[in-house]
Short mmCIF file of C-alpha atoms and ligand atoms in Angstrom, two decimals:
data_model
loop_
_atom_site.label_atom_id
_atom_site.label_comp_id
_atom_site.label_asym_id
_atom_site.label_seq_id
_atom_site.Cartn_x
_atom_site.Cartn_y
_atom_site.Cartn_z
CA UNK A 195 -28.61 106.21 -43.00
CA UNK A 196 -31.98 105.19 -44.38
CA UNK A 197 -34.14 102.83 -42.93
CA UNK A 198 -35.05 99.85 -44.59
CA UNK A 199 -38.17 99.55 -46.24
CA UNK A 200 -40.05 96.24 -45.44
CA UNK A 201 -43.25 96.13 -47.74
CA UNK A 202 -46.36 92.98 -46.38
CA UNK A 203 -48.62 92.10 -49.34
CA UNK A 204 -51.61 90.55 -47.61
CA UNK A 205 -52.64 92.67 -44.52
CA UNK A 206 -54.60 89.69 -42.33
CA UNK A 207 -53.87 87.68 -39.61
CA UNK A 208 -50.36 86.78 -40.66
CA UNK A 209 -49.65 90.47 -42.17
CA UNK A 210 -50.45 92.15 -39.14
CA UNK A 211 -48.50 89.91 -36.64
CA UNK A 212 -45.15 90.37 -39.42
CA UNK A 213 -46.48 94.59 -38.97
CA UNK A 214 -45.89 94.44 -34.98
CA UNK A 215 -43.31 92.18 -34.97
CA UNK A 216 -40.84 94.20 -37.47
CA UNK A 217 -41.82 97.03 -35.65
CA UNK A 218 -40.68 95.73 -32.29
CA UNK A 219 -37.50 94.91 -33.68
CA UNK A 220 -37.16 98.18 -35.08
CA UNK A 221 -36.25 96.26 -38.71
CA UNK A 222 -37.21 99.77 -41.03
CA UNK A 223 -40.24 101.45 -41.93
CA UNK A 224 -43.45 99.19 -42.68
CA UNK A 225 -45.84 99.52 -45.35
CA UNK A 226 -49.03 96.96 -45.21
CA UNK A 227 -50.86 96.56 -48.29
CA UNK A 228 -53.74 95.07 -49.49
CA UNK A 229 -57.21 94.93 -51.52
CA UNK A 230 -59.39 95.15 -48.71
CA UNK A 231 -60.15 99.09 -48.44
CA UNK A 232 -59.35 100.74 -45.40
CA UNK A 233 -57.99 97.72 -43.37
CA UNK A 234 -53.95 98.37 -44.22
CA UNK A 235 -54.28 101.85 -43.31
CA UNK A 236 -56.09 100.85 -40.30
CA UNK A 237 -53.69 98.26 -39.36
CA UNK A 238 -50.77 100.43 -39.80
CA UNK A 239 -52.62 103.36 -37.72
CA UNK A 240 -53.30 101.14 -34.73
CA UNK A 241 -49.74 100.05 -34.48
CA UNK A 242 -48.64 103.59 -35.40
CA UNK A 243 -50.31 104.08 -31.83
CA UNK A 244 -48.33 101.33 -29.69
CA UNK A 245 -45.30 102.51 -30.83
CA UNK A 246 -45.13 105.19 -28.32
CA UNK A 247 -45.71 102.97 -25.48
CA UNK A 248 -43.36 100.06 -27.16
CA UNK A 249 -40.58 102.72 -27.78
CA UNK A 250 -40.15 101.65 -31.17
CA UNK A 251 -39.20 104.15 -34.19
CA UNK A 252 -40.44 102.74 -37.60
CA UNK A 253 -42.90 104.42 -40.32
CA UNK A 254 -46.20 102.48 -40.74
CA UNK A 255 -48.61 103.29 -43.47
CA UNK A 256 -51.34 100.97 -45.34
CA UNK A 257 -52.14 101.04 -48.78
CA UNK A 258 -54.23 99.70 -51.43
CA UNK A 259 -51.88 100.50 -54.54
CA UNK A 260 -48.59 98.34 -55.44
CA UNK A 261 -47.20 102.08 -55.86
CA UNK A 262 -46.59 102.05 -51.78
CA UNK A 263 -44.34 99.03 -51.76
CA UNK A 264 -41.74 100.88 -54.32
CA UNK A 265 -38.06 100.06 -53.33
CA UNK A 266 -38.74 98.16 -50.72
CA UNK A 267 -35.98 96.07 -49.26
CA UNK A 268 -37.93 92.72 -48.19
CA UNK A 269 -41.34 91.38 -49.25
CA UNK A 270 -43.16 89.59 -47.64
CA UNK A 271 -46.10 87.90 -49.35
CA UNK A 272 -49.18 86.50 -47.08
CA UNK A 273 -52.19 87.46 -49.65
CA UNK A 274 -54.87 85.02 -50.74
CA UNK A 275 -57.38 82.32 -48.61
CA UNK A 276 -56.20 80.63 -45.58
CA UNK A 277 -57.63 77.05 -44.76
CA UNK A 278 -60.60 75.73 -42.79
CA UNK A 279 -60.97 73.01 -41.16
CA UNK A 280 -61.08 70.22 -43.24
CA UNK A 281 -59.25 72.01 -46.24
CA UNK A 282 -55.40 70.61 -47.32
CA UNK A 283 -53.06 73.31 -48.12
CA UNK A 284 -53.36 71.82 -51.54
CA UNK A 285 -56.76 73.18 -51.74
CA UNK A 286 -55.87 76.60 -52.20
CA UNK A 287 -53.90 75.97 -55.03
CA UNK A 288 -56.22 77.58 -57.90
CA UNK A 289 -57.27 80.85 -55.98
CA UNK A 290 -53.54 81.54 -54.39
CA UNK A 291 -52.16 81.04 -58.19
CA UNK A 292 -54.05 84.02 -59.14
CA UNK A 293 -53.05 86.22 -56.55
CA UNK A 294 -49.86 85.53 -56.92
CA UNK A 295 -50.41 86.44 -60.44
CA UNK A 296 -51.06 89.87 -59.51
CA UNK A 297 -48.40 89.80 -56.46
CA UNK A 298 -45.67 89.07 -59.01
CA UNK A 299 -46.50 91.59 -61.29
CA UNK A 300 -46.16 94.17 -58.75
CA UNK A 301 -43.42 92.91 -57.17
CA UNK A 302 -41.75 93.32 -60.48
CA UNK A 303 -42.88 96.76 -61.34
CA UNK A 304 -42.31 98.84 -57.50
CA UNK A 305 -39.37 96.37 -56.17
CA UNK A 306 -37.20 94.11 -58.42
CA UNK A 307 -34.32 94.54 -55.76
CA UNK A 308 -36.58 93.39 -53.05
CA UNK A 309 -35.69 90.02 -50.94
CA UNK A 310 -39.24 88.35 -51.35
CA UNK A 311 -40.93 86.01 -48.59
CA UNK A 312 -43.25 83.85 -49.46
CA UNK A 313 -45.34 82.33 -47.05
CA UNK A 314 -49.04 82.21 -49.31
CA UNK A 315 -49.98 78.28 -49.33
CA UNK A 316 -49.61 75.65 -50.74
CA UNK A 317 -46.47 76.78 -49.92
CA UNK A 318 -43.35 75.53 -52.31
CA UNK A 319 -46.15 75.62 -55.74
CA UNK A 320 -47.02 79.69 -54.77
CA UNK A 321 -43.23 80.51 -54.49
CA UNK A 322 -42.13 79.11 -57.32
CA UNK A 323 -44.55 80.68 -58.78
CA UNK A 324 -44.45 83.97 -57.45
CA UNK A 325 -40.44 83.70 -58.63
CA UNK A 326 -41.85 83.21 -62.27
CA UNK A 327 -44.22 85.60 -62.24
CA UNK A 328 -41.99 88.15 -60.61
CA UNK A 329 -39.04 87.16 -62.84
CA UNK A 330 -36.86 88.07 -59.75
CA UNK A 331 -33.57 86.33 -59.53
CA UNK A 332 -34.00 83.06 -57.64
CA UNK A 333 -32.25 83.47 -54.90
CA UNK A 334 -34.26 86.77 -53.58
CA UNK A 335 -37.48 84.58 -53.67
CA UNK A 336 -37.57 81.97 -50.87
CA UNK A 337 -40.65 80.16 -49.14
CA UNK A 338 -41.09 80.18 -45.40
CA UNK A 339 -41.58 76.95 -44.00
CA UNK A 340 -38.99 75.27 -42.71
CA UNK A 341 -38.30 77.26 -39.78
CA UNK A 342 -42.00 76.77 -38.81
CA UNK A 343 -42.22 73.08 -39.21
CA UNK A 344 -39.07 73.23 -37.46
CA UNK A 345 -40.07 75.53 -34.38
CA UNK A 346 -43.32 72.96 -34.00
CA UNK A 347 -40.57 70.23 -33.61
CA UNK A 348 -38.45 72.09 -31.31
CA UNK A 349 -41.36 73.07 -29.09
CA UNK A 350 -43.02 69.40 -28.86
CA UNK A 351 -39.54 67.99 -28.00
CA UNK A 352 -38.41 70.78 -25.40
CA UNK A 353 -42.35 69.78 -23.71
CA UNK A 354 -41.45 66.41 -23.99
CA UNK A 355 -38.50 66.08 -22.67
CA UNK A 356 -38.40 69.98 -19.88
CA UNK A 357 -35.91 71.44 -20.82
CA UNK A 358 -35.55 75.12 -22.63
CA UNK A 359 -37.02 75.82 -26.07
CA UNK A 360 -33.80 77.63 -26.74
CA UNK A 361 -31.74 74.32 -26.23
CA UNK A 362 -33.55 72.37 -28.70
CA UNK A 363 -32.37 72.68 -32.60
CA UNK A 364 -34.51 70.35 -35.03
CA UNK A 365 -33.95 69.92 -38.78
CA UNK A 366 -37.21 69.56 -41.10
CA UNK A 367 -36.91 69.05 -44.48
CA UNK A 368 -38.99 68.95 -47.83
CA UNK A 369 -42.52 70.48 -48.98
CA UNK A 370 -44.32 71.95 -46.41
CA UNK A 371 -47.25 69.69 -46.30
CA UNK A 372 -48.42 65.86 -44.86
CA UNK A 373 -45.19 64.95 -46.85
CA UNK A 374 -42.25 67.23 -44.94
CA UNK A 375 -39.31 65.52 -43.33
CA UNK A 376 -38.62 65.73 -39.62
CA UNK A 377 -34.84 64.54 -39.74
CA UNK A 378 -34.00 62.70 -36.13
CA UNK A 379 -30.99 62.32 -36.91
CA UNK A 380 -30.07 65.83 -36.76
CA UNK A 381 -32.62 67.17 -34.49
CA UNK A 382 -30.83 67.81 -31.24
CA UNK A 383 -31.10 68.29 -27.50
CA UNK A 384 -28.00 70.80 -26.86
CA UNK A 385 -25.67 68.88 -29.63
CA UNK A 386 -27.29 65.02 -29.05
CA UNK A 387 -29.10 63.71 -31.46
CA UNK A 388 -32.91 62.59 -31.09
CA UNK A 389 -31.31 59.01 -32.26
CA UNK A 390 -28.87 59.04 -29.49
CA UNK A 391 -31.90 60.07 -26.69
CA UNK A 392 -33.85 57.34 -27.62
CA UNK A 393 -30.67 55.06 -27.05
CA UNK A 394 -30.09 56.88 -23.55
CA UNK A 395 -34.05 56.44 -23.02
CA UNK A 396 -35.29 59.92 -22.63
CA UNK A 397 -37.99 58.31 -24.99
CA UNK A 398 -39.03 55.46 -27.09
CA UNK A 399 -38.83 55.52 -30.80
CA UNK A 400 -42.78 55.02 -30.66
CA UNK A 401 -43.02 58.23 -28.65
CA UNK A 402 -40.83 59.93 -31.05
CA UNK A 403 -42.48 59.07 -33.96
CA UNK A 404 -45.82 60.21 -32.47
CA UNK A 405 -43.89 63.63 -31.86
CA UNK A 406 -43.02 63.57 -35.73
CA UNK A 407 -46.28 63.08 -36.75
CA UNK A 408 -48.13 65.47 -34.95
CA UNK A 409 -45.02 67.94 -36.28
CA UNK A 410 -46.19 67.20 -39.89
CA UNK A 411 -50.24 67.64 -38.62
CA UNK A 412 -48.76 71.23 -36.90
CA UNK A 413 -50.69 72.88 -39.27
CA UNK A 414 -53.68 71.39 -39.30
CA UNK A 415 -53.98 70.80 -35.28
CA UNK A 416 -54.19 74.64 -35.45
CA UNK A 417 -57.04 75.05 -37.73
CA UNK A 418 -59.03 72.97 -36.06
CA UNK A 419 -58.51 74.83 -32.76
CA UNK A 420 -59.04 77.99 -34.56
CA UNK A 421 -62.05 76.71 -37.05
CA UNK A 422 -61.44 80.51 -38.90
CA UNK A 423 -58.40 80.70 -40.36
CA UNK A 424 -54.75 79.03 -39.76
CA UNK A 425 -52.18 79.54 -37.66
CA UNK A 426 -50.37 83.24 -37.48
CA UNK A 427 -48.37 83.89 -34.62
CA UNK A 428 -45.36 80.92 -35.18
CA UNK A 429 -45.09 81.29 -39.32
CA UNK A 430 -45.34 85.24 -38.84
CA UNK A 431 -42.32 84.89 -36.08
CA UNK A 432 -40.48 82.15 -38.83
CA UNK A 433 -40.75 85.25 -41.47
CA UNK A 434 -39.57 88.07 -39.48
CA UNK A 435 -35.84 85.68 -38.51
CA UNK A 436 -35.41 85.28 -42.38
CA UNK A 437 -35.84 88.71 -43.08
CA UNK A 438 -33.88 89.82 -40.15
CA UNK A 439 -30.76 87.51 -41.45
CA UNK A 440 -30.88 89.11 -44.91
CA UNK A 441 -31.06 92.59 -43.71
CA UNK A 442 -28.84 92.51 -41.02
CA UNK A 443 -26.47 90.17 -43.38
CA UNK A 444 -26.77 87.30 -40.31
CA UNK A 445 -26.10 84.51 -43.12
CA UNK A 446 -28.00 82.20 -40.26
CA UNK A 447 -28.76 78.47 -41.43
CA UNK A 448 -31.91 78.14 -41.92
CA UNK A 449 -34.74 75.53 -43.77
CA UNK A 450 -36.60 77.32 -46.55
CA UNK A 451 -38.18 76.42 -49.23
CA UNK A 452 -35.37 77.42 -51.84
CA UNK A 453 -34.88 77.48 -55.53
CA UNK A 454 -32.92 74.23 -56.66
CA UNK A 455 -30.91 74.18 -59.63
CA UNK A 456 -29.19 70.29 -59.22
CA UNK A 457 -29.00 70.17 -55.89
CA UNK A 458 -30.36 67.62 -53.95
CA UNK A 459 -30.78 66.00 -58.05
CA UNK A 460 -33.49 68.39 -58.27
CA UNK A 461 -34.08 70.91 -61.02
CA UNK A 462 -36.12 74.06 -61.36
CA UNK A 463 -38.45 73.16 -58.43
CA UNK A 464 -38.57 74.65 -54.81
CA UNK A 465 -38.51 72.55 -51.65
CA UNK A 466 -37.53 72.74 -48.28
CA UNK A 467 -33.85 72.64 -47.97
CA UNK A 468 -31.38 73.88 -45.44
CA UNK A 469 -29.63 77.84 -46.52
CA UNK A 470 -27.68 80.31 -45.15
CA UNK A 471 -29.66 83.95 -45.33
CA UNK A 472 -27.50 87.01 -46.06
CA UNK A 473 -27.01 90.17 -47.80
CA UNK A 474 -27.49 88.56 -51.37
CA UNK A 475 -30.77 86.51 -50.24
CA UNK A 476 -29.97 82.61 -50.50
CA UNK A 477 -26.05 82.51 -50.61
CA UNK A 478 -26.01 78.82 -49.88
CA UNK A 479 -27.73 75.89 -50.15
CA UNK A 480 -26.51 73.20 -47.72
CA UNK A 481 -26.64 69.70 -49.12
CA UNK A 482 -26.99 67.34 -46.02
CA UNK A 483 -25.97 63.52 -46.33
CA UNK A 484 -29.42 61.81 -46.50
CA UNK A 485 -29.36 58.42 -45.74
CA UNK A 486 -32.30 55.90 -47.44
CA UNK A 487 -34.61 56.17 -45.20
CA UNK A 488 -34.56 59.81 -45.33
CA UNK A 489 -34.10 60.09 -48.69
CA UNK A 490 -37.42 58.06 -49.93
CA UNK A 491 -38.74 60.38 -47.49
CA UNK A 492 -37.31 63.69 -49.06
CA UNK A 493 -37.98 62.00 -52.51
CA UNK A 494 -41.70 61.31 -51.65
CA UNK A 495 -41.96 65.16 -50.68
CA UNK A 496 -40.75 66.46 -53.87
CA UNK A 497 -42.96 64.69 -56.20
CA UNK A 498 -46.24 65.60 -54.47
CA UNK A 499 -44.70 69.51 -54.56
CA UNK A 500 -43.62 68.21 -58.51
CA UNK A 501 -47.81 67.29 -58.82
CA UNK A 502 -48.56 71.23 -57.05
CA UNK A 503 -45.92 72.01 -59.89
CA UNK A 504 -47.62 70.60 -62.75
CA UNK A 505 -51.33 71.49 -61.45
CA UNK A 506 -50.41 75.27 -61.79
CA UNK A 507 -48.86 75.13 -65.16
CA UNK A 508 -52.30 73.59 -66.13
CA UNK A 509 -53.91 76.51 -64.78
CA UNK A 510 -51.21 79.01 -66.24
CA UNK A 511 -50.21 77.64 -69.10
CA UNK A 512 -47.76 80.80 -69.14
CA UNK A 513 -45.55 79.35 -66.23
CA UNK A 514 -44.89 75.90 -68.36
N1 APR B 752 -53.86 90.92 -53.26
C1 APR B 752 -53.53 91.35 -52.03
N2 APR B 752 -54.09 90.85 -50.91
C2 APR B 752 -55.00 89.89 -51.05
C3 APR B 752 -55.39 89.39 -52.32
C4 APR B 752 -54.78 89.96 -53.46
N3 APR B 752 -55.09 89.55 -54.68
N4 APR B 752 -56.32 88.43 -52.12
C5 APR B 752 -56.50 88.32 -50.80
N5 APR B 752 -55.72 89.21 -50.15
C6 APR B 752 -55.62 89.48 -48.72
C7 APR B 752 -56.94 89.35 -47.98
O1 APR B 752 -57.72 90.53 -48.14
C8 APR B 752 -56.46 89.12 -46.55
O2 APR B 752 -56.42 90.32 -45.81
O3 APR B 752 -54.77 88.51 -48.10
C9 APR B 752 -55.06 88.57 -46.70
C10 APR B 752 -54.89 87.18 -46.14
O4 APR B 752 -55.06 87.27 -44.77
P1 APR B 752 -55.85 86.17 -43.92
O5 APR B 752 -57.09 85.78 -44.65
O6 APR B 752 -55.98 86.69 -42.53
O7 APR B 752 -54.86 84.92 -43.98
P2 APR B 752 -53.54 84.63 -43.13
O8 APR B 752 -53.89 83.82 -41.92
O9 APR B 752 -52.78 85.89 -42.94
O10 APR B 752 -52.77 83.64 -44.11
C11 APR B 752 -52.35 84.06 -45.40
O11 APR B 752 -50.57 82.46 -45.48
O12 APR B 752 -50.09 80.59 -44.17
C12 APR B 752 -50.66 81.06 -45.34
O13 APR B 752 -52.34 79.40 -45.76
C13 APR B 752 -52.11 80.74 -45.40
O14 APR B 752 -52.30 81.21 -47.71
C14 APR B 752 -52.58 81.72 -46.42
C15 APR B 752 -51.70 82.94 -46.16
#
């Protein structure tokens, strides 16, 4: 049987740690591309070179021409700016638009059957762009956020509270910005509910909500550490499980930031939502029981995507 073919537009910090990691897992052969000369094939060459001592079997090449991603099975898109300190994710809108101009054009061309990734920020604007652009059907083009934001909650709590990452599950909804949803209510410490710890007084709901916030800052707390670029290591990891679950046919539950056609009472937009990954990309979309709190939450999140929305149709008139 042939090996899958799992093509990484944008070769940088975040394409590079996707390179190793879908290597390790032995997920197909790997083709890096991107516009800087010399640094995809150099990428691929170096890893090409740890696979002998890692043990793993998987093709990696580099390449400066969307010819090289041609039937690949997943995409996944990292190319354009990253923040610095000081920059919103919102702030990359009008550079990332035109990359993903080009992205989507290739995409289209060298791998319509493709399950795309997006991860390129501001997140839920460049993927429903990217979909546009790539004219792909929507449920093969899905953001990656929501396992991040959701991995930053499950890490906080599990240091909070000491006990295993792997017995935390957390629940984050909406855009991936200052605006996303950290849902308590069914965040969970091995099947009880954040709501229900407070109550049992493994913390206060002060404590909690400081947890939350510095969730939504995730992002940002990174940068600052960094100062050069944003974080790689967790959204690269949050990438690799989606693509896993569509190639492998997992159908695992996770947040994305997924097409919405009336659900949710949403139309045409994308926003972080949880799915079920399988062979035919997004084959659910799971539509939680919000209650008002959460909901003017979740509602507050999708109009300042809507605003990312309607700031790149000004740009592209095209995508209007
Ligand atoms: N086509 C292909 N690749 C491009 C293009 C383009 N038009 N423009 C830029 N790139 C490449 C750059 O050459 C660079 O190698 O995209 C890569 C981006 O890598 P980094 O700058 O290291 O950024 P990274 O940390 O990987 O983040 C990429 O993901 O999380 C988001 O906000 C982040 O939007 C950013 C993206």
């Amino acid at each position: 049987m042939a090996r899958n073919k799992i093509a990484l537009i944008g070769s940088g910090q975040i394409g590079g740690t996707l390179a190793h990691l879908a290597g390790l897992k032995e997920l197909g052969d790997i083709v890096l591309f991107d516009i800087a000369e010399g640094m995809p094939q150099g990428k691929a060459l170096d890893l090409a070179e740890s696979s002998p001592v890692d043990g793993f079997d998987s093709g990696l090449s580099g390449t400066n021409t969307y010819e090289g991603i041609a039937g690949s099975d997943v995409v996944i898109v990292t190319a354009g700016v990253p923040r610095k300190p000081g920059m919103s994710r919102d702030d990359l809108l009008e550079i990332n638009l035109k990359v993903m101009e080009q992205v989507g054009a290739g995409i289209k061309k060298y791998a319509p059957d493709a399950f795309v990734i997006c991860i390129t920020n501001p997140l839920d604007a460049m993927v429903w762009a990217l979909q546009k652009f790539s004219g792909l059907p929507a449920n093969k083009v899905v953001g990656m956020a929501g396992v991040l934001d959701s991995a930053r909650f499950r890490y906080f709590l599990a240091e909070e509270f000491k006990v295993s990452v792997e017995d935390v599950t957390a629940f984050v909804l909406g855009g991936h910005g200052d605006t996303m949803v950290p849902l308590t209510r069914y965040s969970t410490v091995a099947g009880v509910p954040l709501t229900d710890l407070v109550k049992m007084g493994w913390l206060t709901a002060e404590r909690l909500e400081e947890i939350v916030q510095r969730t939504r800052d995730g992002g940002a707390e990174i940068v600052g550490l960094l100062k050069t670029g944003s974080a790689f290591y967790a959204p690269a990891a949050s990438a690799i499980q989606m693509a896993e679950s569509y190639l492998k046919d997992k159908k695992r539950v996770l947040p994305c930031a997924a097409y919405l056609d009336g659900q949710y009472g949403q139309k045409d937009m994308y926003v972080g939502v949880p799915t079920v990954i399988g062979e035919n990309g997004i084959e659910r979309i799971i539509e939680i029981d919000l209650n008002s709190d959460e909901k003017a939450m979740f509602d507050k999140s999708v109009a300042s995507v809507n605003g990312l929305v309607d700031a790149c149709k000004k740009i592209q008139p095209a995508l209007a």
